């Protein structure tokens, strides 16, 4: 299983929590730079089952959600994320 942590431009995500329970069970990939475009996001995230987004830095419109066949969980820091297409995510299940 792969977890992608997005937009960690400060490089601190892996120091902000105890990730040890995931060792050997989940491959954690940290993306420090923003994606150039939706094609780049789709290419990099295609293998991820879990995506952790930092605020609204990377948008997830329907067109991107539909290009992520392995996506099972998309979460965000904070209480909401206006850049997530919630209808597309609901349609995905």
PDB file of N, CA and C in Angstrom:
ATOM      1  N   UNK A   1       0.843  -1.169   0.000  1.00  0.00           N
ATOM      2  CA  UNK A   1       0.000   0.000   0.000  1.00  0.00           C
ATOM      3  C   UNK A   1       0.891   1.236   0.000  1.00  0.00           C
ATOM      4  N   UNK A   2       0.452   2.252  -0.718  1.00  0.00           N
ATOM      5  CA  UNK A   2       1.237   3.484  -0.804  1.00  0.00           C
ATOM      6  C   UNK A   2       0.434   4.677  -0.300  1.00  0.00           C
ATOM      7  N   UNK A   3       1.084   5.469   0.529  1.00  0.00           N
ATOM      8  CA  UNK A   3       0.548   6.727   1.043  1.00  0.00           C
ATOM      9  C   UNK A   3       1.399   7.853   0.480  1.00  0.00           C
ATOM     10  N   UNK A   4       0.760   8.785  -0.202  1.00  0.00           N
ATOM     11  CA  UNK A   4       1.463   9.963  -0.711  1.00  0.00           C
ATOM     12  C   UNK A   4       1.069  11.173   0.119  1.00  0.00           C
ATOM     13  N   UNK A   5       2.064  11.848   0.651  1.00  0.00           N
ATOM     14  CA  UNK A   5       1.860  13.086   1.396  1.00  0.00           C
ATOM     15  C   UNK A   5       2.262  14.220   0.462  1.00  0.00           C
ATOM     16  N   UNK A   6       1.329  15.116   0.202  1.00  0.00           N
ATOM     17  CA  UNK A   6       1.552  16.155  -0.800  1.00  0.00           C
ATOM     18  C   UNK A   6       1.963  17.488  -0.201  1.00  0.00           C
ATOM     19  N   UNK A   7       2.705  18.226  -0.997  1.00  0.00           N
ATOM     20  CA  UNK A   7       3.009  19.634  -0.726  1.00  0.00           C
ATOM     21  C   UNK A   7       3.688  19.885   0.613  1.00  0.00           C
ATOM     22  N   UNK A   8       4.545  18.979   1.006  1.00  0.00           N
ATOM     23  CA  UNK A   8       5.306  19.153   2.252  1.00  0.00           C
ATOM     24  C   UNK A   8       6.559  19.969   1.935  1.00  0.00           C
ATOM     25  N   UNK A   9       6.345  21.220   1.544  1.00  0.00           N
ATOM     26  CA  UNK A   9       7.456  22.048   1.085  1.00  0.00           C
ATOM     27  C   UNK A   9       8.494  22.316   2.166  1.00  0.00           C
ATOM     28  N   UNK A  10       8.125  22.189   3.432  1.00  0.00           N
ATOM     29  CA  UNK A  10       9.084  22.388   4.520  1.00  0.00           C
ATOM     30  C   UNK A  10       9.809  21.097   4.898  1.00  0.00           C
ATOM     31  N   UNK A  11       9.354  19.979   4.386  1.00  0.00           N
ATOM     32  CA  UNK A  11       9.994  18.702   4.691  1.00  0.00           C
ATOM     33  C   UNK A  11       9.834  18.267   6.134  1.00  0.00           C
ATOM     34  N   UNK A  12       8.680  18.547   6.728  1.00  0.00           N
ATOM     35  CA  UNK A  12       8.484  18.229   8.143  1.00  0.00           C
ATOM     36  C   UNK A  12       7.417  17.164   8.414  1.00  0.00           C
ATOM     37  N   UNK A  13       6.707  16.728   7.402  1.00  0.00           N
ATOM     38  CA  UNK A  13       5.567  15.820   7.620  1.00  0.00           C
ATOM     39  C   UNK A  13       5.955  14.565   8.398  1.00  0.00           C
ATOM     40  N   UNK A  14       7.090  14.001   8.090  1.00  0.00           N
ATOM     41  CA  UNK A  14       7.475  12.749   8.748  1.00  0.00           C
ATOM     42  C   UNK A  14       7.973  12.955  10.173  1.00  0.00           C
ATOM     43  N   UNK A  15       8.148  14.215  10.579  1.00  0.00           N
ATOM     44  CA  UNK A  15       8.558  14.493  11.961  1.00  0.00           C
ATOM     45  C   UNK A  15       7.380  14.930  12.832  1.00  0.00           C
ATOM     46  N   UNK A  16       6.207  15.067  12.235  1.00  0.00           N
ATOM     47  CA  UNK A  16       5.057  15.624  12.943  1.00  0.00           C
ATOM     48  C   UNK A  16       4.128  14.570  13.538  1.00  0.00           C
ATOM     49  N   UNK A  17       4.453  13.305  13.345  1.00  0.00           N
ATOM     50  CA  UNK A  17       3.609  12.229  13.882  1.00  0.00           C
ATOM     51  C   UNK A  17       4.464  10.982  14.052  1.00  0.00           C
ATOM     52  N   UNK A  18       3.929  10.022  14.770  1.00  0.00           N
ATOM     53  CA  UNK A  18       4.586   8.725  14.926  1.00  0.00           C
ATOM     54  C   UNK A  18       4.117   7.821  13.792  1.00  0.00           C
ATOM     55  N   UNK A  19       4.956   7.639  12.804  1.00  0.00           N
ATOM     56  CA  UNK A  19       4.629   6.834  11.635  1.00  0.00           C
ATOM     57  C   UNK A  19       5.037   5.372  11.813  1.00  0.00           C
ATOM     58  N   UNK A  20       5.627   5.031  12.953  1.00  0.00           N
ATOM     59  CA  UNK A  20       6.167   3.678  13.144  1.00  0.00           C
ATOM     60  C   UNK A  20       5.141   2.557  12.966  1.00  0.00           C
ATOM     61  N   UNK A  21       3.865   2.735  13.303  1.00  0.00           N
ATOM     62  CA  UNK A  21       2.918   1.639  13.071  1.00  0.00           C
ATOM     63  C   UNK A  21       2.748   1.272  11.589  1.00  0.00           C
ATOM     64  N   UNK A  22       3.164   2.160  10.704  1.00  0.00           N
ATOM     65  CA  UNK A  22       3.017   1.901   9.272  1.00  0.00           C
ATOM     66  C   UNK A  22       4.235   1.225   8.655  1.00  0.00           C
ATOM     67  N   UNK A  23       5.345   1.192   9.376  1.00  0.00           N
ATOM     68  CA  UNK A  23       6.582   0.617   8.848  1.00  0.00           C
ATOM     69  C   UNK A  23       6.342  -0.840   8.447  1.00  0.00           C
ATOM     70  N   UNK A  24       6.737  -1.152   7.229  1.00  0.00           N
ATOM     71  CA  UNK A  24       6.575  -2.502   6.714  1.00  0.00           C
ATOM     72  C   UNK A  24       5.189  -2.791   6.162  1.00  0.00           C
ATOM     73  N   UNK A  25       4.265  -1.875   6.375  1.00  0.00           N
ATOM     74  CA  UNK A  25       2.896  -2.071   5.893  1.00  0.00           C
ATOM     75  C   UNK A  25       2.517  -1.079   4.803  1.00  0.00           C
ATOM     76  N   UNK A  26       3.094   0.101   4.883  1.00  0.00           N
ATOM     77  CA  UNK A  26       2.737   1.179   3.964  1.00  0.00           C
ATOM     78  C   UNK A  26       4.011   1.851   3.470  1.00  0.00           C
ATOM     79  N   UNK A  27       4.089   2.046   2.171  1.00  0.00           N
ATOM     80  CA  UNK A  27       5.184   2.832   1.602  1.00  0.00           C
ATOM     81  C   UNK A  27       4.752   4.296   1.649  1.00  0.00           C
ATOM     82  N   UNK A  28       5.513   5.114   2.356  1.00  0.00           N
ATOM     83  CA  UNK A  28       5.184   6.535   2.482  1.00  0.00           C
ATOM     84  C   UNK A  28       6.055   7.323   1.512  1.00  0.00           C
ATOM     85  N   UNK A  29       5.390   8.070   0.640  1.00  0.00           N
ATOM     86  CA  UNK A  29       6.076   8.896  -0.349  1.00  0.00           C
ATOM     87  C   UNK A  29       5.717  10.349  -0.054  1.00  0.00           C
ATOM     88  N   UNK A  30       6.721  11.178   0.129  1.00  0.00           N
ATOM     89  CA  UNK A  30       6.490  12.595   0.424  1.00  0.00           C
ATOM     90  C   UNK A  30       6.844  13.411  -0.813  1.00  0.00           C
ATOM     91  N   UNK A  31       5.870  14.183  -1.270  1.00  0.00           N
ATOM     92  CA  UNK A  31       6.078  15.088  -2.406  1.00  0.00           C
ATOM     93  C   UNK A  31       6.285  16.489  -1.849  1.00  0.00           C
ATOM     94  N   UNK A  32       7.477  17.025  -2.054  1.00  0.00           N
ATOM     95  CA  UNK A  32       7.794  18.336  -1.475  1.00  0.00           C
ATOM     96  C   UNK A  32       7.451  19.493  -2.403  1.00  0.00           C
ATOM     97  N   UNK A  33       7.457  19.245  -3.696  1.00  0.00           N
ATOM     98  CA  UNK A  33       7.192  20.316  -4.661  1.00  0.00           C
ATOM     99  C   UNK A  33       5.801  20.147  -5.263  1.00  0.00           C
ATOM    100  N   UNK A  34       5.180  21.253  -5.654  1.00  0.00           N
ATOM    101  CA  UNK A  34       3.862  21.142  -6.289  1.00  0.00           C
ATOM    102  C   UNK A  34       3.979  20.482  -7.666  1.00  0.00           C
ATOM    103  N   UNK A  35       2.902  19.864  -8.086  1.00  0.00           N
ATOM    104  CA  UNK A  35       2.877  19.259  -9.415  1.00  0.00           C
ATOM    105  C   UNK A  35       2.768  20.356 -10.462  1.00  0.00           C
ATOM    106  N   UNK A  36       3.428  20.151 -11.595  1.00  0.00           N
ATOM    107  CA  UNK A  36       3.397  21.143 -12.670  1.00  0.00           C
ATOM    108  C   UNK A  36       1.993  21.298 -13.246  1.00  0.00           C
ATOM    109  N   UNK A  37       1.261  20.189 -13.310  1.00  0.00           N
ATOM    110  CA  UNK A  37      -0.091  20.211 -13.867  1.00  0.00           C
ATOM    111  C   UNK A  37      -0.811  18.931 -13.465  1.00  0.00           C
ATOM    112  N   UNK A  38      -2.039  18.795 -13.912  1.00  0.00           N
ATOM    113  CA  UNK A  38      -2.839  17.624 -13.550  1.00  0.00           C
ATOM    114  C   UNK A  38      -2.237  16.330 -14.089  1.00  0.00           C
ATOM    115  N   UNK A  39      -1.646  16.382 -15.275  1.00  0.00           N
ATOM    116  CA  UNK A  39      -1.011  15.183 -15.831  1.00  0.00           C
ATOM    117  C   UNK A  39       0.097  14.685 -14.915  1.00  0.00           C
ATOM    118  N   UNK A  40       0.892  15.604 -14.401  1.00  0.00           N
ATOM    119  CA  UNK A  40       1.975  15.219 -13.490  1.00  0.00           C
ATOM    120  C   UNK A  40       1.409  14.624 -12.207  1.00  0.00           C
ATOM    121  N   UNK A  41       0.358  15.221 -11.669  1.00  0.00           N
ATOM    122  CA  UNK A  41      -0.270  14.691 -10.454  1.00  0.00           C
ATOM    123  C   UNK A  41      -0.797  13.288 -10.704  1.00  0.00           C
ATOM    124  N   UNK A  42      -1.480  13.087 -11.820  1.00  0.00           N
ATOM    125  CA  UNK A  42      -2.040  11.768 -12.138  1.00  0.00           C
ATOM    126  C   UNK A  42      -0.939  10.726 -12.292  1.00  0.00           C
ATOM    127  N   UNK A  43       0.139  11.098 -12.920  1.00  0.00           N
ATOM    128  CA  UNK A  43       1.261  10.175 -13.137  1.00  0.00           C
ATOM    129  C   UNK A  43       1.894   9.765 -11.804  1.00  0.00           C
ATOM    130  N   UNK A  44       2.155  10.721 -10.946  1.00  0.00           N
ATOM    131  CA  UNK A  44       2.827  10.448  -9.671  1.00  0.00           C
ATOM    132  C   UNK A  44       1.908   9.719  -8.691  1.00  0.00           C
ATOM    133  N   UNK A  45       0.632  10.056  -8.691  1.00  0.00           N
ATOM    134  CA  UNK A  45      -0.295   9.506  -7.698  1.00  0.00           C
ATOM    135  C   UNK A  45      -1.015   8.240  -8.164  1.00  0.00           C
ATOM    136  N   UNK A  46      -0.778   7.803  -9.373  1.00  0.00           N
ATOM    137  CA  UNK A  46      -1.506   6.653  -9.928  1.00  0.00           C
ATOM    138  C   UNK A  46      -1.417   5.410  -9.050  1.00  0.00           C
ATOM    139  N   UNK A  47      -0.306   5.198  -8.369  1.00  0.00           N
ATOM    140  CA  UNK A  47      -0.133   4.007  -7.543  1.00  0.00           C
ATOM    141  C   UNK A  47      -0.549   4.174  -6.096  1.00  0.00           C
ATOM    142  N   UNK A  48      -0.994   5.350  -5.726  1.00  0.00           N
ATOM    143  CA  UNK A  48      -1.315   5.625  -4.319  1.00  0.00           C
ATOM    144  C   UNK A  48      -2.738   5.212  -3.970  1.00  0.00           C
ATOM    145  N   UNK A  49      -2.858   4.476  -2.881  1.00  0.00           N
ATOM    146  CA  UNK A  49      -4.177   4.156  -2.342  1.00  0.00           C
ATOM    147  C   UNK A  49      -4.648   5.240  -1.370  1.00  0.00           C
ATOM    148  N   UNK A  50      -3.687   5.899  -0.729  1.00  0.00           N
ATOM    149  CA  UNK A  50      -3.989   6.943   0.247  1.00  0.00           C
ATOM    150  C   UNK A  50      -3.231   8.210  -0.150  1.00  0.00           C
ATOM    151  N   UNK A  51      -3.937   9.333  -0.131  1.00  0.00           N
ATOM    152  CA  UNK A  51      -3.303  10.620  -0.406  1.00  0.00           C
ATOM    153  C   UNK A  51      -3.648  11.567   0.736  1.00  0.00           C
ATOM    154  N   UNK A  52      -2.616  12.169   1.307  1.00  0.00           N
ATOM    155  CA  UNK A  52      -2.778  13.171   2.360  1.00  0.00           C
ATOM    156  C   UNK A  52      -2.419  14.526   1.758  1.00  0.00           C
ATOM    157  N   UNK A  53      -3.413  15.369   1.620  1.00  0.00           N
ATOM    158  CA  UNK A  53      -3.217  16.680   1.008  1.00  0.00           C
ATOM    159  C   UNK A  53      -3.016  17.738   2.086  1.00  0.00           C
ATOM    160  N   UNK A  54      -2.130  18.658   1.816  1.00  0.00           N
ATOM    161  CA  UNK A  54      -1.897  19.777   2.723  1.00  0.00           C
ATOM    162  C   UNK A  54      -2.766  20.944   2.277  1.00  0.00           C
ATOM    163  N   UNK A  55      -3.807  21.185   3.034  1.00  0.00           N
ATOM    164  CA  UNK A  55      -4.716  22.290   2.767  1.00  0.00           C
ATOM    165  C   UNK A  55      -5.242  22.202   1.341  1.00  0.00           C
ATOM    166  N   UNK A  56      -5.247  23.300   0.613  1.00  0.00           N
ATOM    167  CA  UNK A  56      -5.837  23.315  -0.730  1.00  0.00           C
ATOM    168  C   UNK A  56      -4.776  23.531  -1.804  1.00  0.00           C
ATOM    169  N   UNK A  57      -3.581  23.089  -1.530  1.00  0.00           N
ATOM    170  CA  UNK A  57      -2.476  23.346  -2.456  1.00  0.00           C
ATOM    171  C   UNK A  57      -2.575  22.534  -3.737  1.00  0.00           C
ATOM    172  N   UNK A  58      -3.047  21.302  -3.657  1.00  0.00           N
ATOM    173  CA  UNK A  58      -3.234  20.467  -4.843  1.00  0.00           C
ATOM    174  C   UNK A  58      -4.727  20.228  -5.026  1.00  0.00           C
ATOM    175  N   UNK A  59      -5.307  20.744  -6.107  1.00  0.00           N
ATOM    176  CA  UNK A  59      -6.731  20.521  -6.332  1.00  0.00           C
ATOM    177  C   UNK A  59      -7.012  19.088  -6.793  1.00  0.00           C
ATOM    178  N   UNK A  60      -8.189  18.590  -6.440  1.00  0.00           N
ATOM    179  CA  UNK A  60      -8.633  17.265  -6.855  1.00  0.00           C
ATOM    180  C   UNK A  60      -9.989  17.387  -7.549  1.00  0.00           C
ATOM    181  N   UNK A  61      -9.977  17.898  -8.797  1.00  0.00           N
ATOM    182  CA  UNK A  61     -11.218  17.966  -9.568  1.00  0.00           C
ATOM    183  C   UNK A  61     -11.603  16.562 -10.055  1.00  0.00           C
ATOM    184  N   UNK A  62     -12.812  16.424 -10.549  1.00  0.00           N
ATOM    185  CA  UNK A  62     -13.290  15.138 -11.058  1.00  0.00           C
ATOM    186  C   UNK A  62     -12.303  14.532 -12.064  1.00  0.00           C
ATOM    187  N   UNK A  63     -11.772  15.370 -12.939  1.00  0.00           N
ATOM    188  CA  UNK A  63     -10.864  14.869 -13.974  1.00  0.00           C
ATOM    189  C   UNK A  63      -9.641  14.174 -13.384  1.00  0.00           C
ATOM    190  N   UNK A  64      -9.154  14.640 -12.239  1.00  0.00           N
ATOM    191  CA  UNK A  64      -8.019  13.976 -11.593  1.00  0.00           C
ATOM    192  C   UNK A  64      -8.477  12.748 -10.818  1.00  0.00           C
ATOM    193  N   UNK A  65      -9.555  12.869 -10.081  1.00  0.00           N
ATOM    194  CA  UNK A  65     -10.064  11.730  -9.299  1.00  0.00           C
ATOM    195  C   UNK A  65     -10.276  10.524 -10.210  1.00  0.00           C
ATOM    196  N   UNK A  66     -10.820  10.751 -11.395  1.00  0.00           N
ATOM    197  CA  UNK A  66     -11.087   9.658 -12.332  1.00  0.00           C
ATOM    198  C   UNK A  66      -9.816   9.034 -12.887  1.00  0.00           C
ATOM    199  N   UNK A  67      -8.695   9.708 -12.765  1.00  0.00           N
ATOM    200  CA  UNK A  67      -7.417   9.184 -13.268  1.00  0.00           C
ATOM    201  C   UNK A  67      -6.598   8.483 -12.188  1.00  0.00           C
ATOM    202  N   UNK A  68      -7.162   8.337 -11.008  1.00  0.00           N
ATOM    203  CA  UNK A  68      -6.459   7.694  -9.892  1.00  0.00           C
ATOM    204  C   UNK A  68      -7.175   6.393  -9.531  1.00  0.00           C
ATOM    205  N   UNK A  69      -6.917   5.328 -10.281  1.00  0.00           N
ATOM    206  CA  UNK A  69      -7.669   4.081 -10.115  1.00  0.00           C
ATOM    207  C   UNK A  69      -7.476   3.400  -8.766  1.00  0.00           C
ATOM    208  N   UNK A  70      -6.368   3.632  -8.112  1.00  0.00           N
ATOM    209  CA  UNK A  70      -6.079   2.954  -6.844  1.00  0.00           C
ATOM    210  C   UNK A  70      -6.507   3.742  -5.611  1.00  0.00           C
ATOM    211  N   UNK A  71      -6.958   4.974  -5.800  1.00  0.00           N
ATOM    212  CA  UNK A  71      -7.285   5.848  -4.671  1.00  0.00           C
ATOM    213  C   UNK A  71      -8.423   5.271  -3.831  1.00  0.00           C
ATOM    214  N   UNK A  72      -8.146   5.082  -2.546  1.00  0.00           N
ATOM    215  CA  UNK A  72      -9.141   4.576  -1.592  1.00  0.00           C
ATOM    216  C   UNK A  72      -9.488   5.627  -0.533  1.00  0.00           C
ATOM    217  N   UNK A  73      -8.511   6.481  -0.198  1.00  0.00           N
ATOM    218  CA  UNK A  73      -8.713   7.477   0.853  1.00  0.00           C
ATOM    219  C   UNK A  73      -7.974   8.753   0.476  1.00  0.00           C
ATOM    220  N   UNK A  74      -8.699   9.857   0.514  1.00  0.00           N
ATOM    221  CA  UNK A  74      -8.116  11.177   0.289  1.00  0.00           C
ATOM    222  C   UNK A  74      -8.461  12.011   1.510  1.00  0.00           C
ATOM    223  N   UNK A  75      -7.435  12.461   2.215  1.00  0.00           N
ATOM    224  CA  UNK A  75      -7.708  13.296   3.388  1.00  0.00           C
ATOM    225  C   UNK A  75      -6.937  14.603   3.276  1.00  0.00           C
ATOM    226  N   UNK A  76      -7.254  15.512   4.168  1.00  0.00           N
ATOM    227  CA  UNK A  76      -6.648  16.831   4.121  1.00  0.00           C
ATOM    228  C   UNK A  76      -6.366  17.312   5.534  1.00  0.00           C
ATOM    229  N   UNK A  77      -5.423  18.213   5.646  1.00  0.00           N
ATOM    230  CA  UNK A  77      -5.229  18.886   6.923  1.00  0.00           C
ATOM    231  C   UNK A  77      -6.333  19.930   7.049  1.00  0.00           C
ATOM    232  N   UNK A  78      -6.750  20.189   8.235  1.00  0.00           N
ATOM    233  CA  UNK A  78      -7.824  21.153   8.435  1.00  0.00           C
ATOM    234  C   UNK A  78      -9.190  20.492   8.398  1.00  0.00           C
ATOM    235  N   UNK A  79     -10.219  21.307   8.485  1.00  0.00           N
ATOM    236  CA  UNK A  79     -11.582  20.788   8.594  1.00  0.00           C
ATOM    237  C   UNK A  79     -12.273  20.580   7.256  1.00  0.00           C
ATOM    238  N   UNK A  80     -11.798  21.239   6.211  1.00  0.00           N
ATOM    239  CA  UNK A  80     -12.416  21.083   4.898  1.00  0.00           C
ATOM    240  C   UNK A  80     -11.400  21.441   3.831  1.00  0.00           C
ATOM    241  N   UNK A  81     -11.757  21.116   2.588  1.00  0.00           N
ATOM    242  CA  UNK A  81     -10.862  21.406   1.484  1.00  0.00           C
ATOM    243  C   UNK A  81     -11.714  21.741   0.266  1.00  0.00           C
ATOM    244  N   UNK A  82     -11.790  23.009  -0.061  1.00  0.00           N
ATOM    245  CA  UNK A  82     -12.624  23.467  -1.172  1.00  0.00           C
ATOM    246  C   UNK A  82     -12.098  23.012  -2.529  1.00  0.00           C
ATOM    247  N   UNK A  83     -10.881  22.502  -2.587  1.00  0.00           N
ATOM    248  CA  UNK A  83     -10.327  22.062  -3.870  1.00  0.00           C
ATOM    249  C   UNK A  83     -10.626  20.593  -4.171  1.00  0.00           C
ATOM    250  N   UNK A  84     -11.327  19.909  -3.270  1.00  0.00           N
ATOM    251  CA  UNK A  84     -11.742  18.521  -3.513  1.00  0.00           C
ATOM    252  C   UNK A  84     -13.117  18.536  -4.179  1.00  0.00           C
ATOM    253  N   UNK A  85     -13.261  17.815  -5.269  1.00  0.00           N
ATOM    254  CA  UNK A  85     -14.572  17.654  -5.898  1.00  0.00           C
ATOM    255  C   UNK A  85     -15.304  16.556  -5.132  1.00  0.00           C
ATOM    256  N   UNK A  86     -16.095  16.968  -4.158  1.00  0.00           N
ATOM    257  CA  UNK A  86     -16.763  16.001  -3.282  1.00  0.00           C
ATOM    258  C   UNK A  86     -17.755  15.128  -4.031  1.00  0.00           C
ATOM    259  N   UNK A  87     -18.417  15.664  -5.040  1.00  0.00           N
ATOM    260  CA  UNK A  87     -19.350  14.855  -5.830  1.00  0.00           C
ATOM    261  C   UNK A  87     -18.594  13.743  -6.556  1.00  0.00           C
ATOM    262  N   UNK A  88     -17.446  14.067  -7.116  1.00  0.00           N
ATOM    263  CA  UNK A  88     -16.642  13.048  -7.806  1.00  0.00           C
ATOM    264  C   UNK A  88     -16.165  11.982  -6.830  1.00  0.00           C
ATOM    265  N   UNK A  89     -15.772  12.402  -5.644  1.00  0.00           N
ATOM    266  CA  UNK A  89     -15.314  11.440  -4.633  1.00  0.00           C
ATOM    267  C   UNK A  89     -16.470  10.574  -4.144  1.00  0.00           C
ATOM    268  N   UNK A  90     -17.649  11.155  -3.974  1.00  0.00           N
ATOM    269  CA  UNK A  90     -18.837  10.370  -3.593  1.00  0.00           C
ATOM    270  C   UNK A  90     -19.173   9.354  -4.682  1.00  0.00           C
ATOM    271  N   UNK A  91     -19.120   9.793  -5.930  1.00  0.00           N
ATOM    272  CA  UNK A  91     -19.408   8.892  -7.051  1.00  0.00           C
ATOM    273  C   UNK A  91     -18.436   7.720  -7.087  1.00  0.00           C
ATOM    274  N   UNK A  92     -17.213   7.975  -6.682  1.00  0.00           N
ATOM    275  CA  UNK A  92     -16.178   6.940  -6.626  1.00  0.00           C
ATOM    276  C   UNK A  92     -16.463   5.913  -5.546  1.00  0.00           C
ATOM    277  N   UNK A  93     -17.164   6.362  -4.513  1.00  0.00           N
ATOM    278  CA  UNK A  93     -17.463   5.456  -3.393  1.00  0.00           C
ATOM    279  C   UNK A  93     -16.480   5.682  -2.323  1.00  0.00           C
TER     280      UNK A  93
END
